[in-house]
Coordinates of N, CA and C and ligand atoms in Angstrom, one line a residue:
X154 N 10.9 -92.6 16.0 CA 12.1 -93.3 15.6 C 12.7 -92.7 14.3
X155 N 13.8 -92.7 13.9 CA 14.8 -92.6 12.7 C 15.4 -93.5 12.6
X156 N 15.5 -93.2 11.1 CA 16.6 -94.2 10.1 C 18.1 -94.4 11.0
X157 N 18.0 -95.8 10.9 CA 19.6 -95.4 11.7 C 20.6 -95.1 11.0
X158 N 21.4 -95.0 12.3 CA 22.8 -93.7 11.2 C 23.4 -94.8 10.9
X159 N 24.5 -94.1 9.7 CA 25.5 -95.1 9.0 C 26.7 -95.8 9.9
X160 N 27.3 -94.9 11.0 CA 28.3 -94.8 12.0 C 28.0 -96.5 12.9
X161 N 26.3 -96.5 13.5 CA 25.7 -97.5 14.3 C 25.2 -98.5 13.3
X162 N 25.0 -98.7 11.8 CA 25.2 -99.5 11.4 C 26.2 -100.6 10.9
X163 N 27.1 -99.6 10.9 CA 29.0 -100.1 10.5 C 28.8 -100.9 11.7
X164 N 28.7 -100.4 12.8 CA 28.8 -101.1 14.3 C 28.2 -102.8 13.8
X165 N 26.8 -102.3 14.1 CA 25.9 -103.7 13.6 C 26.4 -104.9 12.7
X166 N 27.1 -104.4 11.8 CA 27.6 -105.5 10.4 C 28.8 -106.0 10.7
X167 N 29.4 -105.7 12.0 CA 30.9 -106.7 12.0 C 30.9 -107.7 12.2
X168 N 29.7 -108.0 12.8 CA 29.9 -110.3 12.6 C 28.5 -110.3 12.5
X169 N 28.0 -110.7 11.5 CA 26.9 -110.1 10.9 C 26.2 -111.6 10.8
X170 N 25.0 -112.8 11.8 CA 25.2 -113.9 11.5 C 23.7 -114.4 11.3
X171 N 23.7 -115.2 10.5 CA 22.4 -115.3 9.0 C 22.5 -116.9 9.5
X172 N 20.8 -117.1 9.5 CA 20.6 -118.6 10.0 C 19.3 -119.0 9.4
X173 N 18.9 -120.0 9.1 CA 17.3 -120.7 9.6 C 17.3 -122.1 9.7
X174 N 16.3 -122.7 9.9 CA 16.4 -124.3 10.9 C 17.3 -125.3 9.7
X175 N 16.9 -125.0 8.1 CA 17.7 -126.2 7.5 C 19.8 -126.1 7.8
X176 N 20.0 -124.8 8.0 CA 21.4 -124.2 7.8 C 21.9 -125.3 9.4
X177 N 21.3 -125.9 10.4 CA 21.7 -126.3 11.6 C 21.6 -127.8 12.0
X178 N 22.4 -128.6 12.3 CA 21.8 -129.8 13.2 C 21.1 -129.3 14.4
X179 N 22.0 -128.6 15.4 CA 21.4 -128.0 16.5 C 20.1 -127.4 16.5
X180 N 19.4 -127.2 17.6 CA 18.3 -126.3 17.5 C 19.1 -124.7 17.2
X181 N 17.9 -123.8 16.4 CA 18.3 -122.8 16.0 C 18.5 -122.4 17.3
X182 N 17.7 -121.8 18.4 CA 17.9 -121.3 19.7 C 19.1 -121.6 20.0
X183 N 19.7 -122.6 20.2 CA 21.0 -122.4 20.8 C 22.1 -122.1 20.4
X184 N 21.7 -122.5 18.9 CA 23.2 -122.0 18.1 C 23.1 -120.6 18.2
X185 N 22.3 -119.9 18.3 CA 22.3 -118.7 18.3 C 22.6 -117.7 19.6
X186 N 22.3 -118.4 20.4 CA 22.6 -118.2 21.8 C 23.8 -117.5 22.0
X187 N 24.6 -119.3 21.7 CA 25.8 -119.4 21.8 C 26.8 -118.6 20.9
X188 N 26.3 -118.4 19.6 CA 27.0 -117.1 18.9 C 27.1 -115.7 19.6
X189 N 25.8 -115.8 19.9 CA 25.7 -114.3 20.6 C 26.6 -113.8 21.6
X190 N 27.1 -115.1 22.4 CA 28.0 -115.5 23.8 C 29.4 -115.2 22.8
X191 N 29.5 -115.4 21.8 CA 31.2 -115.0 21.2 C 31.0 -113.9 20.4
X192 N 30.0 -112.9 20.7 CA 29.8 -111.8 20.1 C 29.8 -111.6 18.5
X193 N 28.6 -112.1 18.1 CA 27.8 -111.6 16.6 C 27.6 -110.3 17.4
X194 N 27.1 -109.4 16.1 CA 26.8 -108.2 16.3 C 25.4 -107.9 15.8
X195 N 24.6 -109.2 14.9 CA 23.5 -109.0 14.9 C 22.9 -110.0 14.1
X196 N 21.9 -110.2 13.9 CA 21.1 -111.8 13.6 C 20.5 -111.5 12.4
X197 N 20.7 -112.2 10.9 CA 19.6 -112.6 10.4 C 18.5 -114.1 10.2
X198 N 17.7 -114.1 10.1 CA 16.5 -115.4 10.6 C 16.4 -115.2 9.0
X199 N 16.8 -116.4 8.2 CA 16.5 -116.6 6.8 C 16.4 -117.8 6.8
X200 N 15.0 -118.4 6.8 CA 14.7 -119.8 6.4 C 13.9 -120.1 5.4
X201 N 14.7 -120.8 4.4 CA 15.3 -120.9 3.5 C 16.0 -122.4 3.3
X202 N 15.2 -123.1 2.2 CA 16.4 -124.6 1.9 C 15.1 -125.5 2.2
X203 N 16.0 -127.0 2.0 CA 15.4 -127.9 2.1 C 15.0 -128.3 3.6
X204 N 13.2 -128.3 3.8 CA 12.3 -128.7 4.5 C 12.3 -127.3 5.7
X205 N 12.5 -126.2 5.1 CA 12.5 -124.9 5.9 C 10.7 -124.9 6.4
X206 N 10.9 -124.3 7.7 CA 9.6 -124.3 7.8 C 8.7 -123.2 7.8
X207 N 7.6 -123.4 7.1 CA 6.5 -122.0 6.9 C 5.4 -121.9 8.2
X208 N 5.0 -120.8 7.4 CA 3.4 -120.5 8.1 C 3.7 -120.3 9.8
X209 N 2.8 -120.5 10.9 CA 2.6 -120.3 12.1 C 4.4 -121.5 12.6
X210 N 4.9 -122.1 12.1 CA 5.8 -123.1 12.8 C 7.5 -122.1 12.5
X211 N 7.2 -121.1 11.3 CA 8.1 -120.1 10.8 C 8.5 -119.1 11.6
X212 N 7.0 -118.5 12.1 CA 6.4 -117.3 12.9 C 7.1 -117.9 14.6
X213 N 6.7 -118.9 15.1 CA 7.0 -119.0 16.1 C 8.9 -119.5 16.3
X214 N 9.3 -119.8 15.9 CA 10.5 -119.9 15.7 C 11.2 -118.7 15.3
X215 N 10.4 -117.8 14.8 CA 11.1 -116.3 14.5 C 10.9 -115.4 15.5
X216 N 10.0 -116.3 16.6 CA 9.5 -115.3 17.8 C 10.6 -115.4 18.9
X217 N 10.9 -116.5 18.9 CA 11.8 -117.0 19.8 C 13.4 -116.4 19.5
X218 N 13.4 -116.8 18.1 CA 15.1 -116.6 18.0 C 14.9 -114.8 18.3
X219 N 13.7 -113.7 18.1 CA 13.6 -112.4 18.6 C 13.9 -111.9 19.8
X220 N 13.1 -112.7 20.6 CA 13.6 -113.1 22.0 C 14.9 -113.1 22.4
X221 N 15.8 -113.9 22.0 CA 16.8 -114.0 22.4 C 17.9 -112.9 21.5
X222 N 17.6 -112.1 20.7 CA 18.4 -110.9 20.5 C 18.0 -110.2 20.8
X223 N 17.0 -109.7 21.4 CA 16.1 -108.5 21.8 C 16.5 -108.3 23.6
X224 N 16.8 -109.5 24.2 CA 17.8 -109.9 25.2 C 19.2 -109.6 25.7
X225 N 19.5 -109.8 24.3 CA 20.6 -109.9 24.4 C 21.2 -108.3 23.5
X226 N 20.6 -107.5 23.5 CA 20.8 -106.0 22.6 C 21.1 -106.1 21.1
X227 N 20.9 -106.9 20.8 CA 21.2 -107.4 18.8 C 20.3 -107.1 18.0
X228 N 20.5 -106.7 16.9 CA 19.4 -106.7 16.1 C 19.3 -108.0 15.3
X229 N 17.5 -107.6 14.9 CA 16.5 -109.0 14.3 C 16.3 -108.7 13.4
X230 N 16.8 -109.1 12.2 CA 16.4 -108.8 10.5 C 15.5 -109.9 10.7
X231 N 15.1 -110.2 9.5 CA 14.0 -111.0 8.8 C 14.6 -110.8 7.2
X232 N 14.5 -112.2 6.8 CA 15.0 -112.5 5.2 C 13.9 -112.3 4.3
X233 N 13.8 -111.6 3.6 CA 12.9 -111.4 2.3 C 11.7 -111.3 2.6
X234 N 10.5 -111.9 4.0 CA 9.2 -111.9 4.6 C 9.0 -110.7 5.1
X235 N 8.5 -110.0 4.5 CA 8.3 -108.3 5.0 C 7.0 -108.8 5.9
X236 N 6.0 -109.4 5.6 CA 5.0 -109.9 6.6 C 5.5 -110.1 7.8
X237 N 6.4 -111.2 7.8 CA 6.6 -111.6 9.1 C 7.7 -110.7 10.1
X238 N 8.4 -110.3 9.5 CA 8.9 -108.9 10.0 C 8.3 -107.7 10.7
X239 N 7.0 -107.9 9.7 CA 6.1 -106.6 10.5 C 4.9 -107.1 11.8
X240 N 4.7 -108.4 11.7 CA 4.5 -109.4 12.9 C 4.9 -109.2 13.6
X241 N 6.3 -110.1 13.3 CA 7.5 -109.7 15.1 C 7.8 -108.7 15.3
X242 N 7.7 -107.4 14.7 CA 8.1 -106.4 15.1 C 9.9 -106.4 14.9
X243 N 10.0 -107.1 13.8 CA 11.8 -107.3 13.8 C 12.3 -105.5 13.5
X244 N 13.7 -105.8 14.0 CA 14.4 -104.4 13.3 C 14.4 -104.0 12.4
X245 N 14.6 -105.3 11.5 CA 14.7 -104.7 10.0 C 14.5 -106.0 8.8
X246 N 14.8 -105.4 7.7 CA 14.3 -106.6 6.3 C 15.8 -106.9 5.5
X247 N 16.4 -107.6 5.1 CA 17.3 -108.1 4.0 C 16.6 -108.6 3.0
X248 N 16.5 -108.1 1.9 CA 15.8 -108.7 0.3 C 17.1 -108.2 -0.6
X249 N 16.3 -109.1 -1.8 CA 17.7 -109.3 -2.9 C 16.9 -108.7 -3.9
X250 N 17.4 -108.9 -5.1 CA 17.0 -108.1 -6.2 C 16.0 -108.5 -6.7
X251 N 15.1 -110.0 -6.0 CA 14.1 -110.1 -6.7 C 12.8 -110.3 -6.2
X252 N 13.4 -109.4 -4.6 CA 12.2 -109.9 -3.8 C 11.3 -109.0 -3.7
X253 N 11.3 -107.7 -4.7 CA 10.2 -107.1 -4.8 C 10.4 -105.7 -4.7
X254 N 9.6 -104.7 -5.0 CA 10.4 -103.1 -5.1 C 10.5 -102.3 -3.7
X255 N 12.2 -102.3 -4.0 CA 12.7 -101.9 -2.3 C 12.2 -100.8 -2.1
X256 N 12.1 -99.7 -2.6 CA 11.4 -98.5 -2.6 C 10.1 -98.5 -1.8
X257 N 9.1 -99.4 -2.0 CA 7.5 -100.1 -1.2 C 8.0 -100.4 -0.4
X258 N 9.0 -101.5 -0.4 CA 9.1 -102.0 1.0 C 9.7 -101.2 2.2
X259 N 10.3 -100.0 1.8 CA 10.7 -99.1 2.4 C 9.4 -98.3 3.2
X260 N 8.7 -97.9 2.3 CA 7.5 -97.7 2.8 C 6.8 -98.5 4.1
X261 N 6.8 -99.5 3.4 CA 5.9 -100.4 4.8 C 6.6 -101.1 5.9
X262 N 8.2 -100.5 5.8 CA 8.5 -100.8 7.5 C 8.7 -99.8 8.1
X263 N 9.0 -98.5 7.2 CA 8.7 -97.2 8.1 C 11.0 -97.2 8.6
X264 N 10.8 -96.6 9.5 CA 12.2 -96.8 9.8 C 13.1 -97.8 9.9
X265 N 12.7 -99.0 10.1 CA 12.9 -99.7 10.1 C 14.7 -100.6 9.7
X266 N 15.4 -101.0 9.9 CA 16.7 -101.1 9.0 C 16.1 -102.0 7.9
X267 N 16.8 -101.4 6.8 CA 16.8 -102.0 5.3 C 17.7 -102.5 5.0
X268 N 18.2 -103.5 4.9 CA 19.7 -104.2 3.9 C 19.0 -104.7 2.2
X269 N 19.7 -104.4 1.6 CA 19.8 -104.8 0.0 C 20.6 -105.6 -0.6
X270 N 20.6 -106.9 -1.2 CA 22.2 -107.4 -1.7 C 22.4 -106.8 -2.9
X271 N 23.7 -106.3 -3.5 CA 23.6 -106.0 -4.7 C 24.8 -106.4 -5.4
X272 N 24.9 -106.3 -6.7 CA 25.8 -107.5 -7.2 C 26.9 -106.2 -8.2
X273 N 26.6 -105.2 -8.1 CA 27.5 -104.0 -9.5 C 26.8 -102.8 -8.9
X274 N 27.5 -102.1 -9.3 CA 27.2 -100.8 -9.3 C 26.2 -99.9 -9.5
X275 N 25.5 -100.8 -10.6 CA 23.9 -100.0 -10.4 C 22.9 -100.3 -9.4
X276 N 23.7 -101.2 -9.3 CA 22.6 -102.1 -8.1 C 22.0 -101.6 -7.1
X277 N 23.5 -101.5 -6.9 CA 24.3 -100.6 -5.5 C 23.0 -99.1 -5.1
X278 N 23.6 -98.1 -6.3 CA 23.5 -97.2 -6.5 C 21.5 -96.9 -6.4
X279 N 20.9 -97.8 -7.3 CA 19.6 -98.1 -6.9 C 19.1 -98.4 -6.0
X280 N 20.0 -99.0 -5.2 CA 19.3 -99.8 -3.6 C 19.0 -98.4 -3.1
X281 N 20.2 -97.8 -2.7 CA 20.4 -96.7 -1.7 C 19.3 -95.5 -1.8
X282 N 18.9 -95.5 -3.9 CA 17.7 -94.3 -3.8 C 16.9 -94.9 -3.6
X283 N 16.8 -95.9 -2.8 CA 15.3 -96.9 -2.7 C 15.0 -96.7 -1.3
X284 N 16.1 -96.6 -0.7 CA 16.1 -96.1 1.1 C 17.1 -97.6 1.5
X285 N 18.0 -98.1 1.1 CA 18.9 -98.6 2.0 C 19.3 -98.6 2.7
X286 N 19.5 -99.5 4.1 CA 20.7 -98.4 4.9 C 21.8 -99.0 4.9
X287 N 21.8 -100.7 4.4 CA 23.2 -101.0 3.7 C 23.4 -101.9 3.1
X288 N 24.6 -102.5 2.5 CA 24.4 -103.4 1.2 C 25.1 -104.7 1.7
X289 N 24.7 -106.1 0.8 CA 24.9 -106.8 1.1 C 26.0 -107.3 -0.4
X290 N 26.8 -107.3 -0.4 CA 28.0 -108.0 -1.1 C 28.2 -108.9 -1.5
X291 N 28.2 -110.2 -2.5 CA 29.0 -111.1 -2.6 C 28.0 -111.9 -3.5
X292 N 28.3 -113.4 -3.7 CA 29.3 -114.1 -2.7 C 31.3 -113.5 -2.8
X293 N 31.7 -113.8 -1.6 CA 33.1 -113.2 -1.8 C 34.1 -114.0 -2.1
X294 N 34.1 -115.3 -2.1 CA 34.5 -116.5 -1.7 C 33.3 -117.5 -2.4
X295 N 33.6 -118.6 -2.9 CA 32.9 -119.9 -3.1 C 32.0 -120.5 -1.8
X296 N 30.9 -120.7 -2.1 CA 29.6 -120.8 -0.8 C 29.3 -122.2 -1.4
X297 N 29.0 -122.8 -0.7 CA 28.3 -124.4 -0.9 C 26.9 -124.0 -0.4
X298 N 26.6 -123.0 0.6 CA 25.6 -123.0 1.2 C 24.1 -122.5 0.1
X299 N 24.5 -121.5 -0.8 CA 23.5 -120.9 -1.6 C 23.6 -121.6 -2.8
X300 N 23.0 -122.2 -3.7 CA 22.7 -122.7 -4.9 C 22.7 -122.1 -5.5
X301 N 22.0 -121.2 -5.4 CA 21.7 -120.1 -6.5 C 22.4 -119.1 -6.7
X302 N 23.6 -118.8 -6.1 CA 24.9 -117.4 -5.5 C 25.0 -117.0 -6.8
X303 N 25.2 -116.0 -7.3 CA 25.4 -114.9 -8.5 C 27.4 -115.5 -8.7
X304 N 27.9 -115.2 -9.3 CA 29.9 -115.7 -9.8 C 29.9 -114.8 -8.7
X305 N 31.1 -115.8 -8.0 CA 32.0 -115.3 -6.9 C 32.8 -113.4 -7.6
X306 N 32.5 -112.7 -6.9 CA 33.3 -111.4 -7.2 C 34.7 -110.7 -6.2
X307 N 35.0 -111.9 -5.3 CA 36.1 -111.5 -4.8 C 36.0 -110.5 -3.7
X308 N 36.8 -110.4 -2.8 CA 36.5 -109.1 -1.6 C 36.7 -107.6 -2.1
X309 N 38.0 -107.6 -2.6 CA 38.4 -107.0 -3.3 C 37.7 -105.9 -4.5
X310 N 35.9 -106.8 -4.8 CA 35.1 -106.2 -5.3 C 34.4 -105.2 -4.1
X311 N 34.6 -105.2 -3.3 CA 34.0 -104.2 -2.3 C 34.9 -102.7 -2.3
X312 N 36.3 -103.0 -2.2 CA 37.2 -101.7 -2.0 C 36.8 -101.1 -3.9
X313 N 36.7 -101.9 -4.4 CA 36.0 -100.9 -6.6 C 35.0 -100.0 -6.3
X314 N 34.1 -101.2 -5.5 CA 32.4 -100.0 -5.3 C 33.3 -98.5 -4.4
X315 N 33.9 -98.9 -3.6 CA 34.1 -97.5 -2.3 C 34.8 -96.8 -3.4
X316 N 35.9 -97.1 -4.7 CA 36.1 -96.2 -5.7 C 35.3 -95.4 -6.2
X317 N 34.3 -96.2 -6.6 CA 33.4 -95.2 -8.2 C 32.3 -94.9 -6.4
X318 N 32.7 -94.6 -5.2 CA 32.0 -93.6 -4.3 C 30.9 -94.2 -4.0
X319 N 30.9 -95.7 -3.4 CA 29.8 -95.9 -2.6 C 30.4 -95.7 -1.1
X320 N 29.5 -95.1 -0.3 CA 31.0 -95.2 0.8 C 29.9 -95.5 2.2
X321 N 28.4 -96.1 1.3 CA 27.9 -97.0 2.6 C 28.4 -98.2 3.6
X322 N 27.5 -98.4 4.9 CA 27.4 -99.6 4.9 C 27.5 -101.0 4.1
X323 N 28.4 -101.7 4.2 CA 28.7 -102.6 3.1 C 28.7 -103.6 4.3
X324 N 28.5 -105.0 3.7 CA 28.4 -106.4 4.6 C 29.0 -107.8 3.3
X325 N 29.8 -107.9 3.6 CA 30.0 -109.2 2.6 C 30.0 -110.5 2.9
X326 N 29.4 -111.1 2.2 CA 29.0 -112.3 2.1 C 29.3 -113.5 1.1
X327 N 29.2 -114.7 1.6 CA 29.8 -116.0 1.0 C 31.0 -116.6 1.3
X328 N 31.1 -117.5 1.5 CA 32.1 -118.5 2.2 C 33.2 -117.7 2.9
X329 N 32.8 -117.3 3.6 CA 33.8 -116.6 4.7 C 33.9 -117.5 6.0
X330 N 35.4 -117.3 6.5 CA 35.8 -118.5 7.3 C 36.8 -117.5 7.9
X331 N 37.0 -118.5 9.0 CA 38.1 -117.8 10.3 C 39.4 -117.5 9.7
X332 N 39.4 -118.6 8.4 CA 40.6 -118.4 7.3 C 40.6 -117.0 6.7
X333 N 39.9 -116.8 5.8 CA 40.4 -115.7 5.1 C 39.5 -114.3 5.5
X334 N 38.8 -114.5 6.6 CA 38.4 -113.1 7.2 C 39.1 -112.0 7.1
X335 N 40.4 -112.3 7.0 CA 41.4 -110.9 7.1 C 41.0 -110.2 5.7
X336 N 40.8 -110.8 4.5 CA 40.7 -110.5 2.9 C 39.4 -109.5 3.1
X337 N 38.9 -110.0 4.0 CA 37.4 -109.1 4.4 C 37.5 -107.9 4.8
X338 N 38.4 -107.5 5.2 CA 38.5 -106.6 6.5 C 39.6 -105.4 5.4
X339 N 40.4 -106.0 4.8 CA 41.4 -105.2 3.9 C 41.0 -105.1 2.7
X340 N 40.0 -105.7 2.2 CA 39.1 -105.4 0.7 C 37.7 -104.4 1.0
X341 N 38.0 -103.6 2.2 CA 37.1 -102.5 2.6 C 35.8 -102.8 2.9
X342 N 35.7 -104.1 3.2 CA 33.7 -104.0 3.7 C 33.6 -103.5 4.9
X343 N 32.4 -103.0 5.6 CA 32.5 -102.9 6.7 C 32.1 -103.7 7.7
X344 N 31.9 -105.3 7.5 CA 30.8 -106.2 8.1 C 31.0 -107.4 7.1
X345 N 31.1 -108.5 8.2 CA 31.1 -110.1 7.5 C 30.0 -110.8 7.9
X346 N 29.6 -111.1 6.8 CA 27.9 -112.2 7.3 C 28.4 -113.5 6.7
X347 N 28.3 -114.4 8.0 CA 28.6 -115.8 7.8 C 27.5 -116.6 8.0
X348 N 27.0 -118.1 7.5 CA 26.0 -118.8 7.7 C 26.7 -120.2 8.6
X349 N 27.7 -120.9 7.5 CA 27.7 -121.9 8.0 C 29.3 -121.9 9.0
X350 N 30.2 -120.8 8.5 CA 31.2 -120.2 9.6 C 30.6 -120.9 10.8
X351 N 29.7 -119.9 11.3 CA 28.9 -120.5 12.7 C 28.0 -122.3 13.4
X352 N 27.0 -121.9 12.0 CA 26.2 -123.2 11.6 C 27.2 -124.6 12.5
X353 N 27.8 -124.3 11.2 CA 28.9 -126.1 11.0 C 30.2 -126.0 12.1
X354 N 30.3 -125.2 12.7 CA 31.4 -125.3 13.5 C 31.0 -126.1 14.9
X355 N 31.9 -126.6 15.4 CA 32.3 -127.2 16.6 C 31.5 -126.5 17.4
X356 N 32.1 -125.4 18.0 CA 31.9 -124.7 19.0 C 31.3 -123.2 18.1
X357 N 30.2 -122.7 19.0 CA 29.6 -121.7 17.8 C 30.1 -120.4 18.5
X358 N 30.3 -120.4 19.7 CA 31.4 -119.5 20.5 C 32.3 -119.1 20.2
X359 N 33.2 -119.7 19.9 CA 34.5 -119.9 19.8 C 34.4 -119.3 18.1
X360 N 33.6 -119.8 17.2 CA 33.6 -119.1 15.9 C 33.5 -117.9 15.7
X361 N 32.4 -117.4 16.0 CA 32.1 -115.7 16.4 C 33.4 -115.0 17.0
X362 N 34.2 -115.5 18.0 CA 34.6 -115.2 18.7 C 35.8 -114.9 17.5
X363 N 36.1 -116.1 17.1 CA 37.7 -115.4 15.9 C 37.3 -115.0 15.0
X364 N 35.8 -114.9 14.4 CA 35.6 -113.6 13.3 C 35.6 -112.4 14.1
X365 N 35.1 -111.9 15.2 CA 35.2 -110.9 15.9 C 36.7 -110.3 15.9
X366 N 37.4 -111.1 16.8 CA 38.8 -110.9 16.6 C 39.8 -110.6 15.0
X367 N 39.3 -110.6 13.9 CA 39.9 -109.6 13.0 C 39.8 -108.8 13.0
X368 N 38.2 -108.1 13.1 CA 38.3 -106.5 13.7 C 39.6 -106.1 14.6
X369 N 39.9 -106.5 14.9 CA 40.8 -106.3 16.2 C 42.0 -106.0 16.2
Ligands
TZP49 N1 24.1 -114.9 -0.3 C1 25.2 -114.9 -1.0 S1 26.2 -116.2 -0.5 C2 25.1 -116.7 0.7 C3 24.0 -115.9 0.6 C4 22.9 -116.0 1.5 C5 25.4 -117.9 1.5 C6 26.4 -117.6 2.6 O1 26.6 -118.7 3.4 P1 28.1 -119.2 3.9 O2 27.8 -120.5 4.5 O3 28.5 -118.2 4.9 O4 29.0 -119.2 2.7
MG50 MG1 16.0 -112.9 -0.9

C-alpha cells in the first residue's frame, strides 16, 4: 500500500460526515446508511460527548458502522483512538492538536490516511511534516455541537492558508448547513465535514444529498 494521493483525497473530503452515538436520536447504523444513500464521500466514527460509549460497546459499534462503509466503498476514519483504528483496521486517524505527536502516530498506522485539524499556519505547516495527508479547518461557522471549538475563523480562512501556499487537502468544519455550503466551496476548501447537518435533519438522505449538490 501507499500514502494516498492528494487528487483521491480531494475526492474523499467533499461530504465529509463525522458521527458517534451521543451526535444521534436514531441508531448510528442507520443514519449513516442513509447518508451514505445521498452520497457522503466518507465517514468519520467520533464518539465523543455526553454518555459516549467506551471499551468493547465502542469497538463493536465501530465494527459495524466499518461494515457498512467498507460496503458501501467509503472510507473509515476513527477520531483520535489510534488503538481502535488499528483494531478495525479503519482507513485512517483524525487527531487534533492535542491528541498526541502526529509524527508517531504516523508511524503506527503505516499508510494509512492521516487528517490533522489545524487552527494557523504553523499548524498547518507542522501537520504536513508530520505526514498529513490533509487538514481539518475550522470551526467555519458557529457550532453548538463542539464545546470546546477554538473562535470561529470564517471560510474565507481557508482561501489565506492556500495564499501563504498550503495547497493540500483541506476539509472545513463547523456549523455548516445546506445554507451557507456555497461559502465553503468559494472560500477554497476542498471538502465539508458536517455533524449535525446530517445528525439533526429530517431526512439524512436528502441532507447529504444538497451538500453534495454544491459541488455541482
Ligand atoms: N471540530 C470543530 S467544529 C466541530 C468539530 C468536531 C463540530 C462540527 O459539528 P457541526 O454540527 O457540523 O457544527
Ligand atoms: Mg481530537
Amino acid at each position: 500500500m501507499a500514502r494516498i494521493s492528494s487528487d483521491k483525497m480531494r475526492d474523499y473530503l467533499k461530504v465529509y460526515f463525522i458521527a458517534g452515538s451521543p451526535n444521534s436520536t436514531n441508531p448510528l447504523p442507520q443514519v449513516l446508511q442513509q447518508a451514505i444513500e445521498g452520497g457522503v464521500t466518507l465517514f468519520q466514527f467520533r464518539e465523543k460527548g455526553k454518555d459516549h460509549l467506551q471499551g468493547k460497546d465502542k469497538e463493536a459499534l465501530g465494527k459495524g458502522l466499518k461494515k457498512i462503509c467498507k460496503d458501501n466503498n467509503i472510507p473509515f476514519i476513527v477520531n483520535d483512538d489510534v488503538d481502535l483504528a488499528i483494531t478495525l483496521d479503519a482507513d485512517g486517524v483524525h487527531v487534533g492538536q492535542d491528541d498526541g505527536n502526529v509524527a508517531a502516530i504516523r508511524e503506527r498506522i503505516g499508510d494509512r490516511i492521516l487528517g490533522v485539524s489545524a487552527h494557523n499556519y504553523e499548524e498547518a505547516v507542522q501537520a504536513l511534516a508530520d505526514g498529513a495527508d490533509y487538514l481539518g479547518v475550522g470551526p467555519v461557522f458557529p457550532t453548538d455541537t463542539k464545546a470546546d471549538a477554538e473562535d470561529v475563523c470564517g471560510p474565507d480562512f481557508i482561501a489565506e492558508l492556500r495564499e501563504q501556499g498550503i495547497h493540500v487537502p483541506i476539509v472545513a468544519i463547523g456549523g455548516i448547513t445546506e445554507s451557507n455550503a456555497d461559502q465553503v466551496v468559494s472560500g477554497k476548501a476542498d471538502g465539508m465535514s458536517v455533524i449535525s447537518a446530517i445528525t439533526k435533519a429530517e431526512d439524512p438522505t436528502v441532507a447529504a444529498k444538497n451538500l453534495l449538490r454544491v459541488w455541482k
